[in-house]
Coordinates of C-alpha atoms in Angstrom, one line a residue:
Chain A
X1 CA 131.8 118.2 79.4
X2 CA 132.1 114.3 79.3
X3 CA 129.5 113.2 76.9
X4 CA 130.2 109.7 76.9
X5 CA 128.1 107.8 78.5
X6 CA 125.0 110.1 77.2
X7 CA 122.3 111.2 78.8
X8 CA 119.9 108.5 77.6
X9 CA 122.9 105.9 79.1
X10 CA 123.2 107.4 82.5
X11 CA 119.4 107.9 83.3
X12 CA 119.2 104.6 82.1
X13 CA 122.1 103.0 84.9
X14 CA 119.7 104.7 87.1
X15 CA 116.7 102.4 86.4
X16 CA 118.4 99.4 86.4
X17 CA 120.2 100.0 90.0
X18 CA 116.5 100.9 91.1
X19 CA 115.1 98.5 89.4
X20 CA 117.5 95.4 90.5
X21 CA 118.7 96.9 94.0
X22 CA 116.3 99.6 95.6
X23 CA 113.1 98.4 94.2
X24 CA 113.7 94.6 95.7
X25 CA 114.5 95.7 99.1
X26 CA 111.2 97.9 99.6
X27 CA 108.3 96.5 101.5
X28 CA 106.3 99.5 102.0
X29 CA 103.7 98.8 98.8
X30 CA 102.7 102.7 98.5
X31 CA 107.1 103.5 98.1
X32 CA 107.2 100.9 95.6
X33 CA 104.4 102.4 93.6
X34 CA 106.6 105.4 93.5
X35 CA 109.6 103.2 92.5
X36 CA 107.5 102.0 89.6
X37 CA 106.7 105.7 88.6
X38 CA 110.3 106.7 88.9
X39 CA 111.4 104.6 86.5
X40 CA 109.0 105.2 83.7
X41 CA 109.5 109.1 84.5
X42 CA 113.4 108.6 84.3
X43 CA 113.2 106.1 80.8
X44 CA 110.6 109.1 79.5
X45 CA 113.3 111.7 79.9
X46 CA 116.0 109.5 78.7
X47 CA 114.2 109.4 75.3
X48 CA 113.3 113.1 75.6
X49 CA 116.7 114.1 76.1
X50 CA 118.0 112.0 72.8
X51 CA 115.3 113.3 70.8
X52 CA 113.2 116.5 71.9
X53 CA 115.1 119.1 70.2
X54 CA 114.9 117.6 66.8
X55 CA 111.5 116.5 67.0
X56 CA 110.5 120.1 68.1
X57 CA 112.5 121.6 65.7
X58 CA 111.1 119.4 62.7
X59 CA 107.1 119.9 64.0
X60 CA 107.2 123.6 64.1
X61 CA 108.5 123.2 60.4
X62 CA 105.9 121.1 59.1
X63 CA 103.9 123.6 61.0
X64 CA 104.8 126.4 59.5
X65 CA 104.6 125.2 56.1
X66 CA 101.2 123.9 56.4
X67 CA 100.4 126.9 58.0
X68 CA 101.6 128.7 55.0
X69 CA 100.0 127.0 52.7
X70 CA 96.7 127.8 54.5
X71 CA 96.8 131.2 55.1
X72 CA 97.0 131.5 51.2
X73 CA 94.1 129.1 50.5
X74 CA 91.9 130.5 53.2
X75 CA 91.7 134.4 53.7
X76 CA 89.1 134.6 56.3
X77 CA 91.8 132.2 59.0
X78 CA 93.2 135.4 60.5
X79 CA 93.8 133.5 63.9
X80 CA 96.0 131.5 62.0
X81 CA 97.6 134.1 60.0
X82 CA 98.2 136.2 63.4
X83 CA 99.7 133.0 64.8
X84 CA 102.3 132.6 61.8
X85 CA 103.3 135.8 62.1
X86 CA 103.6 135.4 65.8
X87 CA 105.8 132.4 65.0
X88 CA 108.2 133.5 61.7
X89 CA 108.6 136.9 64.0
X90 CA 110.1 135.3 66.8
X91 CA 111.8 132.7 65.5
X92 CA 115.5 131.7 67.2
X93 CA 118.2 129.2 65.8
X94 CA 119.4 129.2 69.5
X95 CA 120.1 126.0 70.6
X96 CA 119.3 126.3 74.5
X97 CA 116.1 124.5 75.3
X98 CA 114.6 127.0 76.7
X99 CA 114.5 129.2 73.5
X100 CA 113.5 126.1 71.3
X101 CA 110.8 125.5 74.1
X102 CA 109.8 128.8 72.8
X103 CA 109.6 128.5 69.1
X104 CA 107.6 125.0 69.7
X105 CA 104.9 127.0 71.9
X106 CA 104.4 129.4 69.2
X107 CA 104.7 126.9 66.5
X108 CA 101.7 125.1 68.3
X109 CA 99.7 127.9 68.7
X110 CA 100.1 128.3 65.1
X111 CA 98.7 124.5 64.9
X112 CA 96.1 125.3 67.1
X113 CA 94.7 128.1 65.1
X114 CA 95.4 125.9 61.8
X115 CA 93.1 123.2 63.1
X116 CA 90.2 125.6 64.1
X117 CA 90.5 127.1 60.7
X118 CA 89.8 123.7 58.8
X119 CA 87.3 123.0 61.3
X120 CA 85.3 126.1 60.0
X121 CA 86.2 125.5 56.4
X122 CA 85.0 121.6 56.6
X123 CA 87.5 120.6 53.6
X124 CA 88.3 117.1 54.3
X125 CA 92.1 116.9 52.4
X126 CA 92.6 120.2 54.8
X127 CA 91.7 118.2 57.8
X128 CA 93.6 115.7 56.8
X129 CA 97.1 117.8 56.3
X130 CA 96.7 119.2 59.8
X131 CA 95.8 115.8 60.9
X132 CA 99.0 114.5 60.1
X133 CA 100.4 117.1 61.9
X134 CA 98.7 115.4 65.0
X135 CA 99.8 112.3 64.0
X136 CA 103.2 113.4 64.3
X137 CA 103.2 114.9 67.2
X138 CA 101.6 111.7 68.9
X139 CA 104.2 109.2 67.2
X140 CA 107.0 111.4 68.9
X141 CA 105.0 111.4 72.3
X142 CA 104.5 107.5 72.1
X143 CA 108.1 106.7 71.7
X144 CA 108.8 109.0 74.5
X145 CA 106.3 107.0 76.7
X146 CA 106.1 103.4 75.2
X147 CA 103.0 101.5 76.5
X148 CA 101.5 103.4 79.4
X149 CA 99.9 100.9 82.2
X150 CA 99.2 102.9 85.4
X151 CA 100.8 101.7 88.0
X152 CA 100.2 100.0 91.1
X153 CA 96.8 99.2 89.7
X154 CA 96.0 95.7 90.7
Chain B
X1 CA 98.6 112.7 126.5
X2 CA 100.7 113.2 123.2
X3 CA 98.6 113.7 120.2
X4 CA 99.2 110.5 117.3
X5 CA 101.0 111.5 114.4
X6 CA 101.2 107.6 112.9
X7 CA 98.5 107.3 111.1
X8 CA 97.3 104.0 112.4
X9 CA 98.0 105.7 115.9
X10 CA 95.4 108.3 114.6
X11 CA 92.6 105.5 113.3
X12 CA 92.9 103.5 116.6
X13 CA 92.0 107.2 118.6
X14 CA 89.1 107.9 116.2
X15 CA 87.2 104.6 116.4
X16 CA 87.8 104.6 120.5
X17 CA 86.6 107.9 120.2
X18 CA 83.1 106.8 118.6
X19 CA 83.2 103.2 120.9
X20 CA 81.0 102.2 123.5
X21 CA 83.8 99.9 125.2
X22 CA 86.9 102.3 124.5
X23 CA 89.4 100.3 126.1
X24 CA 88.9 97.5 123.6
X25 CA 89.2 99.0 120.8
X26 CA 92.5 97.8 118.6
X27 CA 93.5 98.6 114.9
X28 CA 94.4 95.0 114.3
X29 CA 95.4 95.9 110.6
X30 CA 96.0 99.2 108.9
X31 CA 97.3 98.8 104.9
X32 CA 97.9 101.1 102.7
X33 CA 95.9 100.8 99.2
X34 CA 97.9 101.7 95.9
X35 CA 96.7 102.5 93.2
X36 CA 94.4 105.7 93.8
X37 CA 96.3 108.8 92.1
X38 CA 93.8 111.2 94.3
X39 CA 92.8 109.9 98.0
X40 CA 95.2 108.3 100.1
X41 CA 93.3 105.3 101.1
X42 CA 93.9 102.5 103.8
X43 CA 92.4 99.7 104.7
X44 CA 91.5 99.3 108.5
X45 CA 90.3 96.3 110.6
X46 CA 89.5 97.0 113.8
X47 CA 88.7 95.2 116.5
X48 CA 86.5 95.5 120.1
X49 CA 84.4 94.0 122.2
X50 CA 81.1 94.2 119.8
X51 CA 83.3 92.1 117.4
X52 CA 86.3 92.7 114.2
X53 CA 84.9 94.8 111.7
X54 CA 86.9 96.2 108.5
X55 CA 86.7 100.1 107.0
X56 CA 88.7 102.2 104.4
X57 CA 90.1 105.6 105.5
X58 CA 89.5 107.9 102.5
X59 CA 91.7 110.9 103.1
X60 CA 93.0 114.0 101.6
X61 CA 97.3 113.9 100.5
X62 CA 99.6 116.5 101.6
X63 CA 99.2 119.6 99.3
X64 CA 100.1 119.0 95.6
X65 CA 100.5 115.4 95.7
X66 CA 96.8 114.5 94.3
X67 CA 95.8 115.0 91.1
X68 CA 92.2 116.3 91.2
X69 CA 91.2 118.7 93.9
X70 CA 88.2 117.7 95.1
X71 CA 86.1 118.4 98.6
X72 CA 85.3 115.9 100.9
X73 CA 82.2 117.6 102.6
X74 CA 80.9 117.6 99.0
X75 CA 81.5 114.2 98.6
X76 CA 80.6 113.3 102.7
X77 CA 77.2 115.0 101.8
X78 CA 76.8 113.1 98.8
X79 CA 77.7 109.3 100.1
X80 CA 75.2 110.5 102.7
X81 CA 72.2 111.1 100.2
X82 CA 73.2 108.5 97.8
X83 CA 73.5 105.3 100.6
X84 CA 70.2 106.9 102.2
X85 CA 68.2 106.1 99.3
X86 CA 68.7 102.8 99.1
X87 CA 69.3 102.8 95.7
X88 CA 72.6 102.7 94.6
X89 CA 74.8 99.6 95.3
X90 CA 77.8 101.2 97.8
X91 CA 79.8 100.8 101.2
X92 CA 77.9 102.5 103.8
X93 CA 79.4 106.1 104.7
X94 CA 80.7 105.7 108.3
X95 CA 82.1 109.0 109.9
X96 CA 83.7 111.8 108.7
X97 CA 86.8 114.1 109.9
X98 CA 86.0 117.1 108.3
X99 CA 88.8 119.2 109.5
X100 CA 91.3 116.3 110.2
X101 CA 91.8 117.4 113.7
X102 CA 91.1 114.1 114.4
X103 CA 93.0 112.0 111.3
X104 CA 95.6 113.6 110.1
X105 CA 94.1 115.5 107.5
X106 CA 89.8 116.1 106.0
X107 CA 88.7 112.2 105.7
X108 CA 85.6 110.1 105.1
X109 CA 85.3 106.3 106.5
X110 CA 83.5 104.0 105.0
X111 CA 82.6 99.8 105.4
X112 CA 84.9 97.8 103.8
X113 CA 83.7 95.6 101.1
X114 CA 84.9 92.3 101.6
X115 CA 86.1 90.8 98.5
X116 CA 88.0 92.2 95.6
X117 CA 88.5 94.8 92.8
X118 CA 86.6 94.1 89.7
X119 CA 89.9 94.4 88.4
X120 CA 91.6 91.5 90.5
X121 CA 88.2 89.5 89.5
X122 CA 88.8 89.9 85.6
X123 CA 92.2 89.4 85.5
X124 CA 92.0 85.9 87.0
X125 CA 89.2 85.5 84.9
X126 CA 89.7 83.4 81.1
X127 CA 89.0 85.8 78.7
X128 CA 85.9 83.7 77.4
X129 CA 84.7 84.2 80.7
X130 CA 84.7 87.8 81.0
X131 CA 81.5 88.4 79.3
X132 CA 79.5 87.1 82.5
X133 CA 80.1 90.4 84.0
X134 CA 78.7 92.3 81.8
X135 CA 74.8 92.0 82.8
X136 CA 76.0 92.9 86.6
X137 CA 77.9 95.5 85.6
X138 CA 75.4 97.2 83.1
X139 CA 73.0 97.3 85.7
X140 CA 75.4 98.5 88.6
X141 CA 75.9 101.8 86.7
X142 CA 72.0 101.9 85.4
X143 CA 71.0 102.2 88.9
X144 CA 73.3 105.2 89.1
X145 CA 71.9 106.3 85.4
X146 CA 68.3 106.2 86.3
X147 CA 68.5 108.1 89.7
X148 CA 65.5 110.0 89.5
X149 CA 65.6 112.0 92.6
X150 CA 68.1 114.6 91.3
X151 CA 66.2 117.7 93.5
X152 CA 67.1 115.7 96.6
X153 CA 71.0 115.6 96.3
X154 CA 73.3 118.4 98.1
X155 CA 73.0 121.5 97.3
X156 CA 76.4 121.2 95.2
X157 CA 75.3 119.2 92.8
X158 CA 73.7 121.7 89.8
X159 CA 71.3 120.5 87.5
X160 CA 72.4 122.6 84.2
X161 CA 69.8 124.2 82.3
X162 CA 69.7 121.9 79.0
X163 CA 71.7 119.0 77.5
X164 CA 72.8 121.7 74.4
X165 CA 74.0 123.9 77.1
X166 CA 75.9 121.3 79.4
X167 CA 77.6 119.9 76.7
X168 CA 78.6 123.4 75.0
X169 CA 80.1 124.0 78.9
X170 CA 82.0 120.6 78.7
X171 CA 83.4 121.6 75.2
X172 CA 84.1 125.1 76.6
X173 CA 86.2 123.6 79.3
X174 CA 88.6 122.6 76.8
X175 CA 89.9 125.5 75.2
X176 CA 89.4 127.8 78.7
X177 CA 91.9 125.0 80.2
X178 CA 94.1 124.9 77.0
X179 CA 94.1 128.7 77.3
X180 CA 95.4 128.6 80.9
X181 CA 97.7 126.5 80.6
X182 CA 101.1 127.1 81.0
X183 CA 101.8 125.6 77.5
X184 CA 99.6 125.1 74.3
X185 CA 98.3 121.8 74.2
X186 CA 97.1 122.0 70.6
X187 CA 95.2 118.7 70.7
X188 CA 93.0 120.2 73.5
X189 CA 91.7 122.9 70.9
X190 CA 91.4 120.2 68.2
X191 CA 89.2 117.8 70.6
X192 CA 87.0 121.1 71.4
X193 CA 86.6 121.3 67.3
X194 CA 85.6 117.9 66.7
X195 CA 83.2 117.5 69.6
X196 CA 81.3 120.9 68.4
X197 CA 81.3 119.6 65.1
X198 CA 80.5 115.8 65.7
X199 CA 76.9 116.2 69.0
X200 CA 75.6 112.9 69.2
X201 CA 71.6 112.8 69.8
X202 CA 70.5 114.1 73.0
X203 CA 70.1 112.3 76.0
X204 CA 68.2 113.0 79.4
X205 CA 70.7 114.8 81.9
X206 CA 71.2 112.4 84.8
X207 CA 73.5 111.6 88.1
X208 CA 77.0 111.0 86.4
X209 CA 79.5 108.7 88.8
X210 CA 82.3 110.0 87.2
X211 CA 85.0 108.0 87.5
X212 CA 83.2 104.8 86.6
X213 CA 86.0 102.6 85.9
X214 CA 87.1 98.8 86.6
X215 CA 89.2 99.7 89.6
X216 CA 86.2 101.7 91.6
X217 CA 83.8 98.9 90.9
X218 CA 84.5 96.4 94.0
X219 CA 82.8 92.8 94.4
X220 CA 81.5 91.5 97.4
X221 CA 82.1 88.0 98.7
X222 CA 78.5 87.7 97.7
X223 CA 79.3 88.8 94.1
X224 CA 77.3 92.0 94.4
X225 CA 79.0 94.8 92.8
X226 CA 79.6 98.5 94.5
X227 CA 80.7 101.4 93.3
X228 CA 82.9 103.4 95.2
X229 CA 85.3 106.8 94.7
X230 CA 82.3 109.0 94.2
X231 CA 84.6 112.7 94.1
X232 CA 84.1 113.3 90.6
X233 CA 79.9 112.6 90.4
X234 CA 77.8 115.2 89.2
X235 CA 74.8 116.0 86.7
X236 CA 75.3 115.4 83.4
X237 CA 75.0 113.2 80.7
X238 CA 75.0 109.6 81.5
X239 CA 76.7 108.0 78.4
X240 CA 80.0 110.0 79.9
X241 CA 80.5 107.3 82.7
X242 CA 80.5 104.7 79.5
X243 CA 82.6 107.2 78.3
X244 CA 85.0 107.3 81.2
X245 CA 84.4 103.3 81.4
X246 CA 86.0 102.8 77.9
X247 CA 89.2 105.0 78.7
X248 CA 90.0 104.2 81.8
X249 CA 90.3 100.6 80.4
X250 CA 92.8 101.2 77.9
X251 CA 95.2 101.4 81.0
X252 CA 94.0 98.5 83.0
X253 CA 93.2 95.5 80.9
X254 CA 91.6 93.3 80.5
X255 CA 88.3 95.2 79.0
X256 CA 85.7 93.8 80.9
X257 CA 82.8 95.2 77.8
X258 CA 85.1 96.1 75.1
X259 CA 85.1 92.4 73.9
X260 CA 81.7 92.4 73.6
X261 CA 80.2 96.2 73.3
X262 CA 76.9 95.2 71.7
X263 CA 76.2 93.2 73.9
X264 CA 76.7 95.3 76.7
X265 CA 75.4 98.7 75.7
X266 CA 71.9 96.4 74.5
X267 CA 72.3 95.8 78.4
X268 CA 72.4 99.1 79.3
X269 CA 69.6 100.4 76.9
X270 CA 67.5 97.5 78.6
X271 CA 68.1 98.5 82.2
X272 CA 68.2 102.6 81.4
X273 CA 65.5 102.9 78.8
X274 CA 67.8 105.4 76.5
X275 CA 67.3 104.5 72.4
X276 CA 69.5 102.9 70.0
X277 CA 70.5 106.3 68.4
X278 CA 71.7 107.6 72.0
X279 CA 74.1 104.9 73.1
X280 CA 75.7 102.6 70.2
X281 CA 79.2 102.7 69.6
X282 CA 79.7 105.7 68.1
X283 CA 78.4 107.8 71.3
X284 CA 80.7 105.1 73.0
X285 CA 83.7 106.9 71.6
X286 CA 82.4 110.2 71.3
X287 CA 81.9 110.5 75.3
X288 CA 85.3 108.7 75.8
X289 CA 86.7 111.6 74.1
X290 CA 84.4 114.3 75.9
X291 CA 84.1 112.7 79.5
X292 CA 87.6 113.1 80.1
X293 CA 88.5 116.2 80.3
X294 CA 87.6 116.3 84.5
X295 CA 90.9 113.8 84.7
X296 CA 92.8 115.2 81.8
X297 CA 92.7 119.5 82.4
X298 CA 92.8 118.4 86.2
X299 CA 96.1 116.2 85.6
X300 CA 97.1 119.3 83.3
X301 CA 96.8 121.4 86.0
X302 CA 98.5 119.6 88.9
X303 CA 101.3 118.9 86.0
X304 CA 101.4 122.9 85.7
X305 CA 102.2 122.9 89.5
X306 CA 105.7 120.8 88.7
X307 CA 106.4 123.1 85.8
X308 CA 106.0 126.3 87.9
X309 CA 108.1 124.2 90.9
X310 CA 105.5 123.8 92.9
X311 CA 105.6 120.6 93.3
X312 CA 107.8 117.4 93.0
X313 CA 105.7 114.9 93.8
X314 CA 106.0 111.7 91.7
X315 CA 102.2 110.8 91.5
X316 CA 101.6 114.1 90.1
X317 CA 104.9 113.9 87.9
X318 CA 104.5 110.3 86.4
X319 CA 100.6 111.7 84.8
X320 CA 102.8 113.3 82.1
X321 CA 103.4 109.4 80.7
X322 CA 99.4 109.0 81.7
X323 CA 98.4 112.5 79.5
X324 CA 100.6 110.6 76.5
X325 CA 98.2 107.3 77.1
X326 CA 94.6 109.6 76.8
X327 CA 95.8 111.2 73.7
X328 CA 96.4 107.9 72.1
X329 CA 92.8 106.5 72.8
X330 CA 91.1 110.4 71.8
X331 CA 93.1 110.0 69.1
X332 CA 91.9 106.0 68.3
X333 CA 88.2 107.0 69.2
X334 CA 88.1 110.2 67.1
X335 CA 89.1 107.7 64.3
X336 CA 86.5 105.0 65.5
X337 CA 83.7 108.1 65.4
X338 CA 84.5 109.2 61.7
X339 CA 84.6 105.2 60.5
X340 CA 81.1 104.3 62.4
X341 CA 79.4 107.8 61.5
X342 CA 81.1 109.2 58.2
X343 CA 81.4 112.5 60.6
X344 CA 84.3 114.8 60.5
X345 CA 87.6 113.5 61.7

């Protein structure tokens, strides 16, 4: 496998050909639009394909220890201590996407249920350790993005 | 004679089709408009011998390139009720394909508005000046707000029983469509949470447009504003189109309210009659968060369709970037909520 240039590099040579070649030499407004949406899908995945594994690897962490921590302090979240279980049951060190993919679903099922529970219990500092846990999630989806203006919008 | 595939081939066929002088009839101009993720939509002039006059074709995509599934006899029968009243500042209705036998595919023409996008209007605009738009605007939507006749629109349109039901539906919505998805969206089930937990005061349940937002607000060369892109309107609760509004504009500056909100939501309560305690800023960002989900679960779903290969097209594709954007401002406005109201975050 050559991995130089990376993934992140060669999605990247894309844009700028059809930024700097294909996007000047297309009239139609409606193709250019999609020109415009190509790009900021392509420089999306580029950052995806850097990052996502980590990322997804280090939220369903922070996840499950949270998680952890809650099905101890609150005994009536059986949601959330179903969706732990779920989770630790399953759990792969595979490296293929497709099985991390996995692991993340559960791991956010297990977030789901986590925030529900604190919901119910109405402790603030709880809402605010599964907050975070949001927070996270959104910092890793805004570097993936950047600063989203829809496009062709004028 | 060979049937037209071109679309503007197509156009010219349907207005000869409805002209008294047939043979004069000419598409003169026939432009594509960007910018709607839904409808594909072209602007048509058209020429004859009664004179030049200009339309927009509102039509359905190909299959699995929109994203939101709506009907366009719904929203046919609804332009229809809406113009006939008299009441509510839009193009006229003109014709409609219903089968698109005749245009390519189920399509709705309507008068052009001659002039521009709010949008285009505000940009050019300084930003000191942008405030001048807020009285028009305030009472474009309030005569959509206080539309009394609700008994007399299509039969499509359901009044729901009680504002504590329609909004426990709303919040419902999200966790059925997190459910169904084809992966857990956990902020969907959080949103649910905090709405339940964080009900503004009531408010009478009225005609919602839906997808009230800078781009769908068009100004005449007169500088009369009309609301157009009616696919989403329903019954509900009004303060979601403020909602919507305030959303919607984190994507397309400039804010044409948000630099003044007071002042434009004391607008609003002038021309709709609704209290202090139902629309302030607070309910402003509660309904940003809880009128969305008709764009959010329906861009979820169409973005289902790419993971499940059902699709490739790049409208549909690039919403995952917009989904990222609507997060960020629930996220922002959940925040805003708990600072204004000392509710739960």
């Amino acid at each position: 496998m050559i991995s130089r240039p990376t993934t992140p590099q060669l999605l990247e040579a894309v844009c700028a050909e059809l930024e700097a070649r294909v996007a000047p030499a297309v009239t139609e407004p409606a193709v250019r639009v999609v020109i415009d949406m190509a790009v900021a899908v392509l420089r999306g995945a580029a950052v995806r394909s850097a990052n996502e594994l980590a990322w997804m690897r280090k939220e369903a962490d922070d996840i499950e220890e949270l998680a952890r921590r809650l099905v101890a302090e609150l005994p009536g979240a059986t949601a959330l201590a179903a969706a732990l279980d779920a989770y630790a049951g399953a759990k792969s060190e595979s490296r293929y996407l497709a099985d991390a993919l996995e692991d993340y679903h559960r791991a956010s099922e297990v977030l789901s249920c986590a925030c529900e529970a604190v919901y119910a219990d109405g402790d603030p500092a709880r809402k605010q350790a599964v907050s975070t846990l949001f927070d996270q999630r959104m910092a890793h989806e805004k570097v993936v993005i950047g600063e989203f203006v829809a496009a062709g919008r004028t | 004679m060979a049937e037209a595939t071109d679309p503007r081939a197509r156009v010219e066929a349907f207005f000869r089709s409805r002209s008294d002088d047939p043979g004069s009839v000419q598409v003169t101009s026939y432009e594509v408009i960007t910018g709607g993720y839904s409808r594909h939509m072209a602007r048509v002039w058209v020429q004859d011998s009664a004179g030049r006059r200009g339309y927009v074709v509102r039509s359905d995509p190909p299959p699995g390139h929109s994203i939101l599934d709506t009907d366009r006899g719904e929203e046919w029968a609804l332009l229809s009720s809406l113009h006939g009243s008299g009441r509510i500042p839009m193009p006229a209705p003109r014709w409609f394909d219903p089968t698109g036998e005749e245009l390519g595919s189920p399509a709705i023409v309507i008068d052009l508005v001659e002039g521009e996008s709010l949008l285009s209007l505000a940009r050019r605009l300084e930003p000191s000046e942008l405030g001048t738009l807020a009285a028009p605007l305030a009472s474009t939507i309030a005569s959509v707000h206080t539309y009394d006749d609700l008994a007399g629109l299509p039969g499509h349109m359901t009044v729901p029983s009680s504002w504590d039901d329609y909004i426990s539906s709303r919040i419902q919505r999200w966790i059925d469509a997190e459910k169904a998805n084809v992966a857990p969206v956990p902020l969907m089930r959080r949103i649910a949470a905090w709405l339940d937990a964080n009900r503004p005061a009531p408010a009478p349940l009225g005609l919602v447009h839906g997808d009230f937002q800078v781009a769908n607000v068009l100004v005449g060369a007169d500088g009369a504003f009309h609301l157009v892109d009616w696919e989403l309107t329903h019954v509900g609760d009004p303060r979601e189109d403020l909602g919507w509004w305030n959303l919607a504009n984190v994507t397309q500056p400039p804010d044409v309210i948000g630099g003044d909100l007071e002042n434009f939501l004391a607008l609003y309560r002038e021309r709709t009659g609704l209290t202090e305690e139902q629309v302030n800023p607070a309910t402003y960002a509660y309904f940003t968060v809880l009128a969305s989900d008709n764009v959010f679960i329906s861009v979820l779903q169409t973005l289902a369709g790419v993971a499940r290969g059902e699709t490739t097209a790049m409208t549909v594709t690039y919403m995952s970037n917009a989904m990222v954007g609507m997060e960020e401002v629930f996220a922002d406005n959940i925040a805003l909520h708990t600072a204004l109201t000392g509710g739960v975050a």
